[in-house]
Coordinates of C-alpha atoms in Angstrom, one line a residue:
Chain A
M289 CA -18.7 -106.9 -78.9
L290 CA -18.2 -103.3 -79.2
R291 CA -19.3 -103.2 -82.7
R292 CA -23.3 -104.7 -81.7
E293 CA -22.8 -101.5 -79.2
G294 CA -22.3 -99.4 -81.7
R295 CA -25.3 -101.0 -84.2
T296 CA -28.1 -101.0 -81.4
A297 CA -26.4 -97.3 -80.5
W298 CA -27.2 -96.4 -84.3
L299 CA -30.4 -98.3 -83.4
M300 CA -31.7 -96.4 -81.2
A301 CA -30.7 -93.1 -81.9
S302 CA -32.1 -93.2 -85.4
P303 CA -34.9 -91.4 -84.2
A304 CA -34.2 -88.2 -83.3
L305 CA -31.1 -88.5 -85.6
I306 CA -33.6 -88.5 -88.4
L307 CA -36.1 -86.0 -86.9
L308 CA -33.3 -83.7 -86.3
I309 CA -31.9 -83.5 -90.2
I310 CA -35.5 -83.3 -91.9
F311 CA -36.9 -80.4 -89.2
M312 CA -34.3 -78.6 -87.9
I313 CA -30.7 -79.0 -89.4
V314 CA -32.1 -79.1 -93.1
P315 CA -34.7 -75.8 -92.6
T316 CA -31.1 -74.5 -90.7
I317 CA -29.5 -74.8 -94.4
L318 CA -33.5 -74.5 -96.1
G319 CA -33.2 -70.7 -94.6
F320 CA -29.9 -69.3 -96.2
V321 CA -30.3 -71.2 -100.0
L322 CA -34.6 -69.2 -99.8
G323 CA -33.4 -65.5 -98.5
F324 CA -30.9 -65.6 -102.1
T325 CA -34.4 -66.3 -104.0
N326 CA -38.3 -65.7 -105.0
A327 CA -39.7 -68.9 -104.1
R328 CA -43.1 -68.6 -103.3
L329 CA -45.4 -70.8 -100.9
V330 CA -46.8 -72.7 -102.6
S331 CA -46.3 -72.4 -107.1
P332 CA -46.1 -74.7 -109.8
T333 CA -42.6 -72.9 -110.8
A334 CA -39.5 -73.6 -109.4
P335 CA -37.8 -70.7 -107.0
Q336 CA -34.7 -68.8 -108.8
F337 CA -31.6 -67.0 -107.8
I338 CA -32.0 -64.2 -107.4
G339 CA -28.5 -62.4 -105.1
L340 CA -28.5 -60.9 -102.4
E341 CA -31.9 -58.4 -104.7
N342 CA -34.4 -59.6 -101.2
F343 CA -32.3 -57.7 -98.9
V344 CA -31.4 -55.0 -101.6
R345 CA -35.0 -54.4 -101.8
A346 CA -35.1 -54.8 -97.5
F347 CA -32.9 -52.1 -96.8
T348 CA -33.8 -49.6 -99.8
R349 CA -37.6 -50.0 -101.0
D350 CA -39.1 -51.5 -97.7
P351 CA -40.1 -48.7 -94.8
V352 CA -41.0 -51.3 -93.2
L353 CA -38.1 -53.3 -92.4
P354 CA -35.5 -50.5 -90.9
K355 CA -38.2 -49.5 -88.9
S356 CA -39.5 -52.7 -87.4
L357 CA -35.3 -53.6 -87.1
I358 CA -35.6 -50.7 -85.1
N359 CA -38.5 -51.1 -83.5
T360 CA -37.5 -54.8 -82.3
L361 CA -33.9 -53.5 -81.3
Y362 CA -36.0 -50.8 -79.3
F363 CA -38.1 -53.6 -77.7
A364 CA -35.3 -56.0 -77.0
G365 CA -33.2 -52.6 -75.2
V366 CA -35.4 -51.8 -72.9
V367 CA -37.2 -55.8 -71.5
V368 CA -34.1 -57.7 -70.9
P369 CA -32.7 -55.6 -69.1
I370 CA -35.9 -54.1 -66.7
H371 CA -37.5 -58.5 -67.0
S372 CA -33.4 -59.3 -66.0
A373 CA -33.3 -57.1 -63.1
L374 CA -36.5 -57.6 -61.8
A375 CA -36.8 -61.1 -61.3
L376 CA -33.5 -61.4 -59.8
A377 CA -34.9 -58.4 -57.2
L378 CA -38.5 -61.3 -57.1
A379 CA -36.0 -64.1 -56.5
L380 CA -34.0 -62.0 -53.5
L381 CA -38.3 -60.6 -52.0
V382 CA -39.3 -64.9 -52.0
N383 CA -35.4 -65.8 -51.1
T384 CA -36.0 -64.7 -47.1
K385 CA -36.6 -67.3 -44.6
L386 CA -40.3 -65.4 -44.9
R387 CA -43.4 -67.7 -44.1
G388 CA -45.7 -68.1 -47.1
R389 CA -42.4 -67.0 -49.1
N390 CA -43.5 -70.7 -51.2
L391 CA -47.1 -69.4 -52.2
F392 CA -45.6 -65.5 -54.0
R393 CA -42.9 -67.9 -56.3
T394 CA -46.5 -69.7 -56.6
I395 CA -48.9 -66.4 -57.8
Y396 CA -45.5 -64.3 -59.5
F397 CA -44.9 -68.2 -62.4
I398 CA -48.8 -67.4 -62.8
P399 CA -48.4 -65.8 -66.1
V400 CA -45.2 -67.6 -67.5
V401 CA -48.0 -70.8 -68.5
T402 CA -50.7 -68.9 -69.4
S403 CA -50.8 -68.7 -73.4
M404 CA -49.5 -65.5 -74.4
V405 CA -52.1 -65.3 -77.3
A406 CA -55.5 -65.3 -74.3
V407 CA -53.4 -63.5 -72.4
A408 CA -52.5 -60.5 -75.4
V409 CA -56.2 -61.2 -75.7
L410 CA -56.0 -59.1 -72.2
W411 CA -54.1 -56.5 -71.8
R412 CA -56.0 -55.4 -75.2
F413 CA -59.2 -54.9 -74.0
M414 CA -57.6 -53.9 -70.7
Y415 CA -55.5 -51.0 -72.4
Q416 CA -58.8 -49.8 -74.3
Q417 CA -59.8 -45.8 -73.7
E418 CA -62.4 -46.8 -71.5
G419 CA -61.0 -50.1 -70.6
L420 CA -59.4 -51.4 -66.0
F421 CA -56.2 -49.9 -67.3
N422 CA -58.0 -46.1 -67.2
S423 CA -60.6 -46.9 -64.8
L424 CA -58.1 -47.9 -61.8
L425 CA -55.5 -44.8 -63.1
S426 CA -58.4 -42.7 -62.6
T427 CA -59.8 -44.7 -59.5
F428 CA -56.0 -44.7 -57.7
T429 CA -54.9 -41.0 -58.5
G430 CA -58.7 -39.3 -58.2
S431 CA -59.0 -38.7 -61.0
A432 CA -56.3 -37.0 -61.2
I433 CA -55.8 -39.0 -65.1
Q434 CA -57.8 -40.3 -67.4
G435 CA -56.0 -42.3 -69.8
M436 CA -55.7 -42.7 -73.0
A437 CA -56.1 -45.7 -75.9
W438 CA -52.5 -46.9 -75.1
L439 CA -52.4 -48.9 -78.2
N440 CA -54.2 -46.8 -80.1
E441 CA -51.3 -44.1 -80.2
P442 CA -47.4 -44.3 -81.6
G443 CA -45.1 -43.5 -78.9
T444 CA -47.6 -45.8 -76.3
A445 CA -48.1 -48.6 -77.9
M446 CA -44.8 -50.3 -77.9
P447 CA -44.3 -49.8 -74.1
A448 CA -47.4 -51.3 -73.6
I449 CA -46.1 -53.8 -75.8
M450 CA -43.4 -54.2 -73.3
L451 CA -45.1 -54.0 -69.8
M452 CA -47.0 -57.4 -70.7
S453 CA -44.7 -58.7 -71.7
I454 CA -42.6 -58.5 -68.3
W455 CA -45.9 -59.1 -67.2
Q456 CA -45.4 -62.4 -68.6
A457 CA -42.3 -63.7 -68.5
V458 CA -40.4 -62.3 -65.4
G459 CA -41.3 -65.0 -63.5
F460 CA -39.8 -67.7 -65.5
H461 CA -36.3 -65.2 -64.9
M462 CA -37.1 -65.5 -61.6
V463 CA -37.1 -69.0 -61.2
V464 CA -34.3 -69.3 -62.8
W465 CA -32.7 -66.4 -60.5
L466 CA -33.8 -69.0 -57.4
S467 CA -31.9 -72.3 -58.7
G468 CA -28.8 -69.8 -59.3
L469 CA -29.1 -68.8 -55.9
Q470 CA -29.0 -71.6 -54.1
T471 CA -26.0 -72.2 -56.1
I472 CA -24.0 -70.3 -53.4
P473 CA -22.7 -71.6 -50.6
G474 CA -24.5 -71.0 -47.2
E475 CA -20.9 -70.2 -45.6
L476 CA -19.6 -67.5 -47.7
Y477 CA -23.0 -65.9 -46.1
E478 CA -22.5 -66.6 -42.7
A479 CA -18.3 -65.5 -43.2
A480 CA -20.0 -62.4 -44.3
T481 CA -22.5 -62.1 -40.8
V482 CA -18.9 -62.8 -39.3
D483 CA -17.1 -60.1 -40.6
G484 CA -19.4 -58.0 -39.7
A485 CA -20.9 -57.2 -43.4
N486 CA -24.0 -55.7 -43.7
A487 CA -27.0 -56.3 -46.6
W488 CA -26.0 -54.4 -49.1
Q489 CA -22.5 -55.2 -49.0
K490 CA -23.2 -58.8 -48.4
F491 CA -25.2 -58.6 -51.7
R492 CA -22.4 -57.2 -53.3
N493 CA -19.5 -59.2 -52.6
V494 CA -21.5 -62.4 -51.9
T495 CA -25.0 -62.4 -54.2
W496 CA -23.9 -60.5 -56.9
P497 CA -20.9 -62.3 -57.6
G498 CA -22.4 -66.2 -56.9
L499 CA -24.5 -65.3 -59.7
R500 CA -22.5 -64.6 -62.8
P501 CA -23.7 -67.3 -64.7
T502 CA -26.8 -67.1 -64.3
L503 CA -26.8 -63.8 -65.3
I504 CA -25.4 -64.9 -68.4
V505 CA -28.0 -67.3 -68.5
V506 CA -30.2 -65.2 -68.6
V507 CA -29.8 -62.4 -70.4
V508 CA -28.7 -64.0 -73.5
T509 CA -31.7 -66.4 -73.2
E510 CA -34.2 -63.3 -72.6
T511 CA -32.2 -61.8 -75.7
I512 CA -33.5 -64.3 -78.1
G513 CA -36.1 -64.3 -76.8
A514 CA -37.1 -60.7 -76.9
L515 CA -34.9 -60.7 -80.7
G516 CA -38.3 -62.9 -82.2
V517 CA -41.3 -61.0 -80.7
F518 CA -44.5 -61.9 -82.3
A519 CA -47.7 -63.3 -80.4
Q520 CA -47.8 -59.4 -79.0
V521 CA -47.9 -58.0 -81.5
N522 CA -49.7 -59.6 -84.0
V523 CA -52.9 -59.7 -81.9
M524 CA -52.8 -56.9 -79.8
T525 CA -51.4 -54.5 -82.7
N526 CA -50.8 -56.6 -86.1
G527 CA -47.5 -54.0 -86.6
G528 CA -50.5 -50.9 -85.8
P529 CA -50.2 -47.2 -85.0
L530 CA -48.2 -46.5 -88.4
D531 CA -46.4 -49.7 -88.3
S532 CA -45.0 -48.2 -84.5
T533 CA -44.5 -51.9 -83.0
S534 CA -44.2 -53.8 -86.6
T535 CA -41.3 -56.6 -85.5
I536 CA -38.8 -58.6 -88.1
I537 CA -40.4 -61.8 -87.2
F538 CA -43.6 -60.2 -87.7
Q539 CA -42.9 -58.3 -90.9
A540 CA -41.6 -61.8 -92.2
V541 CA -44.3 -64.0 -91.1
R542 CA -46.1 -61.5 -93.0
A543 CA -44.6 -61.7 -95.8
S544 CA -44.8 -65.3 -96.6
V545 CA -47.9 -65.9 -95.0
K546 CA -50.2 -63.3 -96.4
Q547 CA -47.7 -62.8 -98.7
Q548 CA -46.6 -65.7 -99.8
D549 CA -43.0 -64.6 -100.4
V550 CA -41.1 -67.3 -98.8
G551 CA -38.1 -66.0 -100.4
Y552 CA -38.3 -62.7 -98.9
G553 CA -39.8 -64.4 -95.8
A554 CA -37.0 -66.5 -95.4
A555 CA -34.6 -62.9 -96.2
L556 CA -35.9 -61.6 -93.5
S557 CA -35.7 -65.1 -90.9
L558 CA -32.1 -64.4 -91.3
L559 CA -31.4 -61.0 -90.4
F560 CA -32.5 -62.2 -86.4
F561 CA -30.3 -65.5 -87.7
L562 CA -27.9 -63.5 -87.4
M563 CA -28.6 -61.1 -84.7
V564 CA -29.1 -64.1 -82.3
L565 CA -25.6 -65.6 -83.6
V566 CA -24.3 -62.5 -82.7
I567 CA -25.9 -62.6 -79.4
S568 CA -24.6 -66.1 -79.3
L569 CA -20.8 -64.8 -79.7
I570 CA -20.5 -62.7 -77.7
Q571 CA -21.9 -64.9 -74.9
S572 CA -19.2 -68.0 -75.2
R573 CA -16.6 -64.9 -75.1
W574 CA -17.7 -63.4 -73.0
T575 CA -18.9 -67.1 -70.7
R576 CA -14.5 -67.6 -71.4
E577 CA -13.4 -64.9 -70.4
K578 CA -14.2 -65.7 -67.0
N579 CA -12.5 -69.4 -66.7
Chain B
M112 CA -9.1 -76.0 -42.8
T113 CA -10.0 -75.0 -37.9
T114 CA -10.8 -71.8 -39.3
Q115 CA -13.7 -72.7 -41.4
T116 CA -14.9 -75.4 -39.8
T117 CA -15.5 -72.9 -36.3
L118 CA -16.5 -70.2 -38.1
P119 CA -20.2 -71.5 -39.5
G120 CA -19.9 -72.6 -36.3
K121 CA -20.5 -69.3 -34.6
A122 CA -22.2 -67.3 -37.1
A123 CA -24.5 -70.3 -36.3
T124 CA -25.2 -69.3 -32.7
A125 CA -24.8 -65.7 -33.0
A126 CA -27.9 -66.4 -36.2
R127 CA -30.0 -68.9 -33.3
K128 CA -29.6 -65.2 -30.8
Q129 CA -31.6 -63.3 -32.9
P130 CA -35.3 -63.0 -33.1
R131 CA -36.1 -65.5 -36.3
T132 CA -37.4 -63.2 -38.5
Q133 CA -36.6 -59.7 -38.0
L134 CA -39.0 -57.4 -37.9
S135 CA -37.7 -55.3 -40.7
E136 CA -37.5 -57.6 -42.2
K137 CA -41.4 -57.8 -42.2
W138 CA -41.9 -54.6 -44.1
L139 CA -40.5 -56.7 -46.8
Y140 CA -44.4 -58.6 -47.4
V141 CA -45.7 -54.8 -48.9
P142 CA -43.5 -54.7 -52.4
M143 CA -44.3 -58.9 -52.2
V144 CA -48.4 -58.4 -51.7
L145 CA -48.1 -55.5 -54.1
L146 CA -46.7 -57.7 -56.7
A147 CA -48.8 -60.2 -56.3
L148 CA -51.0 -58.7 -57.7
F149 CA -49.7 -57.1 -59.6
F150 CA -49.5 -60.8 -60.9
L151 CA -53.3 -61.6 -60.7
F152 CA -54.7 -58.4 -61.2
P153 CA -55.5 -59.1 -65.4
I154 CA -56.1 -62.9 -63.7
V155 CA -58.7 -62.3 -61.5
F156 CA -60.5 -59.9 -63.7
M157 CA -60.7 -62.4 -66.6
L158 CA -62.3 -65.2 -65.0
V159 CA -64.8 -62.5 -63.1
S160 CA -65.7 -61.0 -66.5
S161 CA -66.0 -64.5 -68.0
F162 CA -69.1 -65.0 -65.9
K163 CA -71.4 -61.2 -66.6
T164 CA -72.4 -59.3 -69.5
D165 CA -70.5 -56.7 -71.0
A166 CA -72.7 -53.9 -69.4
Q167 CA -71.4 -54.2 -66.2
I168 CA -68.3 -55.7 -66.9
F169 CA -68.0 -51.7 -68.3
S170 CA -70.1 -50.3 -65.5
D171 CA -67.9 -52.1 -63.1
M172 CA -64.7 -51.4 -65.1
R173 CA -65.8 -47.8 -63.9
G174 CA -66.3 -49.0 -60.6
G175 CA -62.8 -49.8 -60.4
I176 CA -62.3 -52.8 -57.8
S177 CA -65.9 -53.7 -58.4
A178 CA -64.0 -55.9 -62.0
F179 CA -61.8 -57.6 -59.6
L180 CA -65.1 -59.0 -57.7
P181 CA -68.5 -61.4 -58.4
T182 CA -71.2 -59.0 -59.2
G183 CA -74.2 -58.3 -60.7
P184 CA -76.1 -61.2 -63.0
L185 CA -73.6 -63.9 -62.8
S186 CA -74.1 -67.0 -65.0
L187 CA -72.3 -69.5 -67.5
E188 CA -74.3 -67.6 -70.6
N189 CA -70.3 -66.3 -72.4
Y190 CA -69.6 -69.8 -72.3
A191 CA -72.5 -71.3 -73.7
Q192 CA -72.4 -68.5 -76.2
V193 CA -68.0 -69.2 -77.0
F194 CA -69.8 -72.7 -77.5
Q195 CA -72.3 -72.2 -79.7
K196 CA -70.3 -69.8 -82.5
V197 CA -67.5 -71.7 -82.7
P198 CA -66.4 -75.2 -82.6
V199 CA -64.1 -75.0 -79.5
G200 CA -65.1 -78.1 -77.7
R201 CA -63.1 -79.4 -81.8
F202 CA -60.2 -76.9 -81.2
L203 CA -59.8 -77.8 -77.8
L204 CA -59.1 -82.1 -78.9
N205 CA -56.8 -80.6 -81.5
S206 CA -54.8 -78.5 -78.6
L207 CA -54.9 -82.2 -76.9
V208 CA -54.4 -84.3 -79.7
V209 CA -51.4 -82.4 -80.8
S210 CA -49.0 -81.5 -76.9
T211 CA -50.4 -85.3 -75.9
A212 CA -48.6 -86.8 -79.4
T213 CA -45.6 -84.1 -78.9
V214 CA -45.2 -84.6 -75.5
V215 CA -45.2 -88.8 -75.1
L216 CA -43.6 -88.8 -78.8
G217 CA -40.8 -87.4 -77.3
L218 CA -40.6 -88.0 -74.4
V219 CA -39.4 -92.3 -76.0
V220 CA -37.3 -90.1 -78.7
N221 CA -35.0 -88.3 -76.8
S222 CA -34.4 -90.2 -74.4
M223 CA -33.5 -92.9 -77.0
L224 CA -30.8 -90.4 -78.5
G225 CA -29.5 -89.5 -75.1
F226 CA -29.0 -92.4 -73.6
A227 CA -27.0 -93.8 -76.6
L228 CA -25.4 -90.4 -76.3
A229 CA -24.7 -90.9 -71.8
R230 CA -24.2 -94.3 -72.1
M231 CA -23.2 -96.6 -74.7
R232 CA -19.6 -96.2 -77.0
W233 CA -20.5 -95.7 -80.3
K234 CA -17.9 -94.5 -83.7
G235 CA -20.0 -90.8 -83.8
K236 CA -21.1 -90.4 -80.7
G237 CA -18.4 -86.6 -80.4
F238 CA -20.0 -85.0 -83.3
V239 CA -23.4 -86.3 -83.3
F240 CA -22.9 -84.7 -80.0
A241 CA -22.1 -81.2 -80.7
V242 CA -24.0 -81.2 -83.9
I243 CA -27.2 -81.1 -81.0
L244 CA -25.8 -78.8 -78.8
A245 CA -24.6 -76.6 -82.4
T246 CA -28.1 -76.4 -83.4
L247 CA -29.5 -75.3 -79.6
I248 CA -28.1 -72.6 -80.8
V249 CA -30.5 -72.2 -83.8
P250 CA -34.4 -70.6 -82.6
F251 CA -37.4 -71.5 -83.8
D252 CA -38.0 -68.4 -85.2
A253 CA -36.0 -68.3 -87.2
I254 CA -36.6 -71.7 -89.3
A255 CA -39.9 -71.2 -89.6
I256 CA -40.3 -69.8 -92.4
P257 CA -38.0 -72.3 -94.8
L258 CA -40.1 -75.9 -92.8
L259 CA -42.6 -73.9 -93.5
F260 CA -41.6 -73.7 -97.3
E261 CA -40.8 -77.2 -96.7
A262 CA -44.0 -79.2 -95.5
T263 CA -45.2 -78.5 -98.5
K264 CA -42.5 -80.4 -100.6
L265 CA -43.2 -83.4 -97.8
P266 CA -46.0 -86.5 -98.0
K267 CA -48.0 -87.8 -96.8
L268 CA -50.7 -90.6 -96.3
E269 CA -53.8 -90.7 -96.8
F270 CA -57.0 -92.3 -96.8
H271 CA -59.4 -92.1 -99.2
G272 CA -61.8 -94.9 -98.0
M273 CA -59.7 -97.4 -97.7
M274 CA -57.3 -96.4 -100.3
P275 CA -54.2 -95.7 -98.3
V276 CA -52.5 -92.9 -101.1
I277 CA -49.7 -91.0 -100.3
T278 CA -49.5 -86.9 -101.1
L279 CA -47.8 -84.2 -101.1
N280 CA -48.0 -80.8 -99.2
W281 CA -47.9 -81.5 -95.2
L282 CA -49.9 -77.7 -94.2
N283 CA -53.3 -78.5 -92.3
T284 CA -52.4 -81.8 -91.0
Y285 CA -51.8 -82.8 -87.7
Y286 CA -48.5 -84.0 -89.5
V287 CA -47.2 -80.6 -89.3
Q288 CA -48.9 -80.0 -86.0
I289 CA -47.0 -82.9 -83.8
I290 CA -43.9 -84.2 -85.6
P291 CA -41.4 -81.5 -87.1
F292 CA -41.3 -81.2 -82.5
I293 CA -41.1 -84.1 -81.0
V294 CA -37.2 -84.1 -81.6
N295 CA -35.3 -81.6 -79.2
A296 CA -32.2 -80.9 -79.0
F297 CA -32.4 -79.5 -75.3
S298 CA -35.1 -82.5 -74.0
V299 CA -31.9 -84.5 -75.9
F300 CA -29.4 -82.8 -72.8
L301 CA -31.0 -82.9 -70.7
F302 CA -31.6 -86.8 -71.2
R303 CA -27.9 -87.5 -71.3
Q304 CA -27.4 -85.2 -68.6
Y305 CA -29.3 -86.9 -66.4
F306 CA -28.6 -90.6 -67.8
S307 CA -24.9 -90.0 -66.8
S308 CA -25.6 -89.6 -63.2
I309 CA -26.6 -93.5 -63.0
P310 CA -23.8 -95.0 -61.8
A311 CA -22.5 -96.8 -65.2
E312 CA -22.8 -100.1 -63.1
L313 CA -25.6 -100.6 -62.6
D314 CA -25.9 -101.7 -65.9
E315 CA -22.5 -103.5 -66.4
A316 CA -24.2 -105.4 -63.5
A317 CA -26.3 -105.8 -66.2
R318 CA -24.3 -106.5 -69.3
V319 CA -23.0 -109.6 -67.5
D320 CA -26.5 -110.4 -67.2
G321 CA -27.2 -111.4 -70.2
A322 CA -29.2 -108.6 -70.6
S323 CA -30.2 -106.1 -74.5
W324 CA -29.3 -102.2 -74.6
F325 CA -33.2 -102.0 -75.2
T326 CA -33.7 -104.1 -71.5
I327 CA -31.5 -101.4 -69.8
Y328 CA -32.9 -98.6 -71.8
R329 CA -36.4 -99.9 -70.3
K330 CA -35.6 -101.4 -67.2
I331 CA -33.4 -99.2 -65.7
A332 CA -32.8 -96.0 -67.0
I333 CA -36.8 -95.5 -67.7
P334 CA -37.1 -96.4 -63.9
L335 CA -33.8 -94.2 -62.2
A336 CA -35.1 -91.1 -64.6
G337 CA -38.4 -90.0 -63.1
P338 CA -37.2 -86.6 -62.7
A339 CA -35.7 -86.4 -66.0
F340 CA -38.6 -87.3 -67.9
A341 CA -41.2 -85.0 -65.9
T342 CA -38.9 -81.9 -66.3
V343 CA -39.2 -82.6 -70.3
A344 CA -42.7 -83.1 -70.5
I345 CA -42.7 -79.7 -68.6
L346 CA -41.2 -78.3 -71.0
T347 CA -42.2 -80.1 -74.1
F348 CA -45.9 -79.4 -72.9
L349 CA -46.3 -75.7 -72.1
P350 CA -44.7 -74.5 -75.7
A351 CA -47.1 -77.1 -77.2
W352 CA -50.4 -75.9 -75.6
N353 CA -49.0 -72.6 -75.6
Q354 CA -48.2 -72.6 -79.1
Y355 CA -49.4 -70.1 -81.6
L356 CA -47.6 -69.0 -84.1
W357 CA -46.4 -72.5 -86.3
P358 CA -50.2 -72.8 -87.1
L359 CA -51.2 -69.5 -87.2
M360 CA -48.9 -70.2 -90.0
A361 CA -49.0 -74.6 -91.2
V362 CA -52.8 -74.4 -90.8
Q363 CA -55.5 -73.2 -92.2
S364 CA -58.6 -74.9 -91.8
E365 CA -61.0 -74.2 -89.0
E366 CA -61.0 -78.6 -87.5
L367 CA -57.5 -78.6 -87.3
R368 CA -57.1 -75.3 -86.0
P369 CA -55.2 -75.3 -82.0
L370 CA -57.3 -73.1 -78.5
N371 CA -54.8 -70.4 -79.7
V372 CA -55.7 -69.6 -83.3
G373 CA -59.1 -70.3 -83.1
M374 CA -59.5 -67.6 -79.7
D375 CA -57.3 -65.5 -83.0
Y376 CA -59.8 -65.8 -85.5
F377 CA -62.6 -65.3 -82.6
F378 CA -61.8 -62.8 -81.5
Q379 CA -61.4 -61.1 -85.0
L380 CA -65.6 -61.2 -85.1
K381 CA -66.2 -59.2 -82.8
T382 CA -67.8 -61.1 -80.3
S383 CA -68.4 -59.3 -76.7
W384 CA -66.5 -59.1 -74.5
G385 CA -67.3 -60.9 -72.0
Q386 CA -67.8 -64.4 -74.2
V387 CA -64.0 -63.5 -75.7
M388 CA -62.8 -62.6 -71.6
A389 CA -64.8 -66.8 -71.5
Y390 CA -62.4 -68.1 -74.9
A391 CA -59.3 -66.8 -72.3
S392 CA -60.4 -68.0 -69.3
I393 CA -61.0 -72.0 -71.1
I394 CA -56.8 -72.0 -72.7
V395 CA -55.5 -70.8 -69.5
T396 CA -57.9 -72.3 -66.4
P397 CA -56.7 -75.7 -67.0
V398 CA -53.2 -74.8 -67.4
V399 CA -53.1 -73.0 -64.3
L400 CA -55.1 -75.9 -62.2
V401 CA -51.9 -78.5 -64.0
F402 CA -49.1 -75.4 -62.7
L403 CA -51.1 -75.5 -59.0
S404 CA -51.3 -79.0 -59.0
F405 CA -46.8 -79.9 -59.4
Q406 CA -46.1 -76.6 -58.8
R407 CA -42.8 -77.9 -57.2
A408 CA -42.6 -80.3 -60.5
F409 CA -43.4 -77.1 -63.0
V410 CA -40.2 -75.0 -60.8
S411 CA -37.8 -77.3 -60.9
S412 CA -38.3 -77.8 -64.6
I413 CA -37.1 -74.2 -65.7
A414 CA -34.8 -73.8 -63.0
S415 CA -32.6 -76.7 -65.0
A416 CA -33.5 -75.3 -67.5
G417 CA -32.4 -72.7 -66.6
V418 CA -28.9 -73.9 -66.2
K419 CA -28.4 -75.2 -69.5
G420 CA -26.1 -72.6 -69.9

């Protein structure tokens, strides 16, 4: 009886397990192998093992890679804190009992469902010298600010991409924070009210401690997402101007698709994966401390 | 215990004496409205511009606010031009085929594994679940390139006339856009959680009545797990519809291109902005409409996605 149950279970599990092995586990392992070879995307000759050559090349002979690494960390370092804080502020704002809060929730969430490619093209248009962004700036400042072509300057291209990325995804994490807020028992607030706590004290002593698990989820998923930034860069700036917006995944894709250099692309993906692993380790340590 | 039960009561009376919404709270509408404008203005601008001529778009932009208003002659000309210049109908079909197939197959395959993990006793279950949890930390971006390499070596079935032929290389196929995305560790995890919350007595009773495990899965688990299916469907559909990196890498041929990659190429043709805005609206509007009609389901699915921890 139990043996039959086991057989049926394996039968039901097998479609998913086979796909998981082929499309998840094999490529993960393959990534570790390919990074140490000179594999080409489509090539009659078999890939050769070349040791650490790809990594040596990345850090000594590839002028764009160190820049891409720094840009990636810059992007994540700015976007993650602003994103998390703004998303929390939005969640607190729409968690009040005001009428119409559902409408505002819906509006803030709309950019999340839009395609990154479509809105990246749209924002690229808005960021032009003659674009909407500058015309609004000059309208609201009484022509005091004339603006510039934001994506064409090495200093402003990345911040422009960051603003767009925050606009697009902040609603997602607003909802995650909201679900965190809903787990805090209402009695705690009532007790705090009885004790005469003001709004700030309630936030400081009830809300914030109660949100700690959510904070970990938000920061970790956002960091991993931000380190993988690709579509906006590819559509809006193509890595430029002067490589000021090139990121690690952007470069990995360029190496393996445009130059067919899969070995090198896989090595760069490995670097990305290492960063993600470090963050996941920090997360598990951070979560354990609490329990 | 007594103090705990009296406290909320007291607080409730105290709260009732106050006016429902304090005046100071009403000030919150100011940031709320400003933020709403911030989130909406690009999309309104896009939709409105898609009906204008380029000359009108640029002159309205100089006017600031008129950029968001349907001013000047409006027409569907931009949309007509998009359909004339690129096979957008075909791209739309490709996106629909790929995302629908990924969602439907994903629901079946992931829910079966989730069911086996949640309700059945089998050797290796703990190990399988540990592997699923471990793969949750592997982001797709990290394996895209090895997967691309692997896809060039995979066999596929082709028909030359009526003759079935096995060839290698999945690039430029529907296979490569659908099959790698069917199984999803997080969907399995969600299904497992949901199926675990269904009382075990239900399938014990069904077992006594001689029902097979497949019957229990079909007749008991699936009907009870509607919310889990909806959540997984939404969380699979959105990225499938909006995906870009993978088809950009794995699909070069025009007739298999999804909407997003098609837009990227269309944009590079240096076409007029009105047409680009029309194309962008074609991608964005259907999902926004779906979102507006199933808003509640969307929000709860994202909420449960965030709790994964």
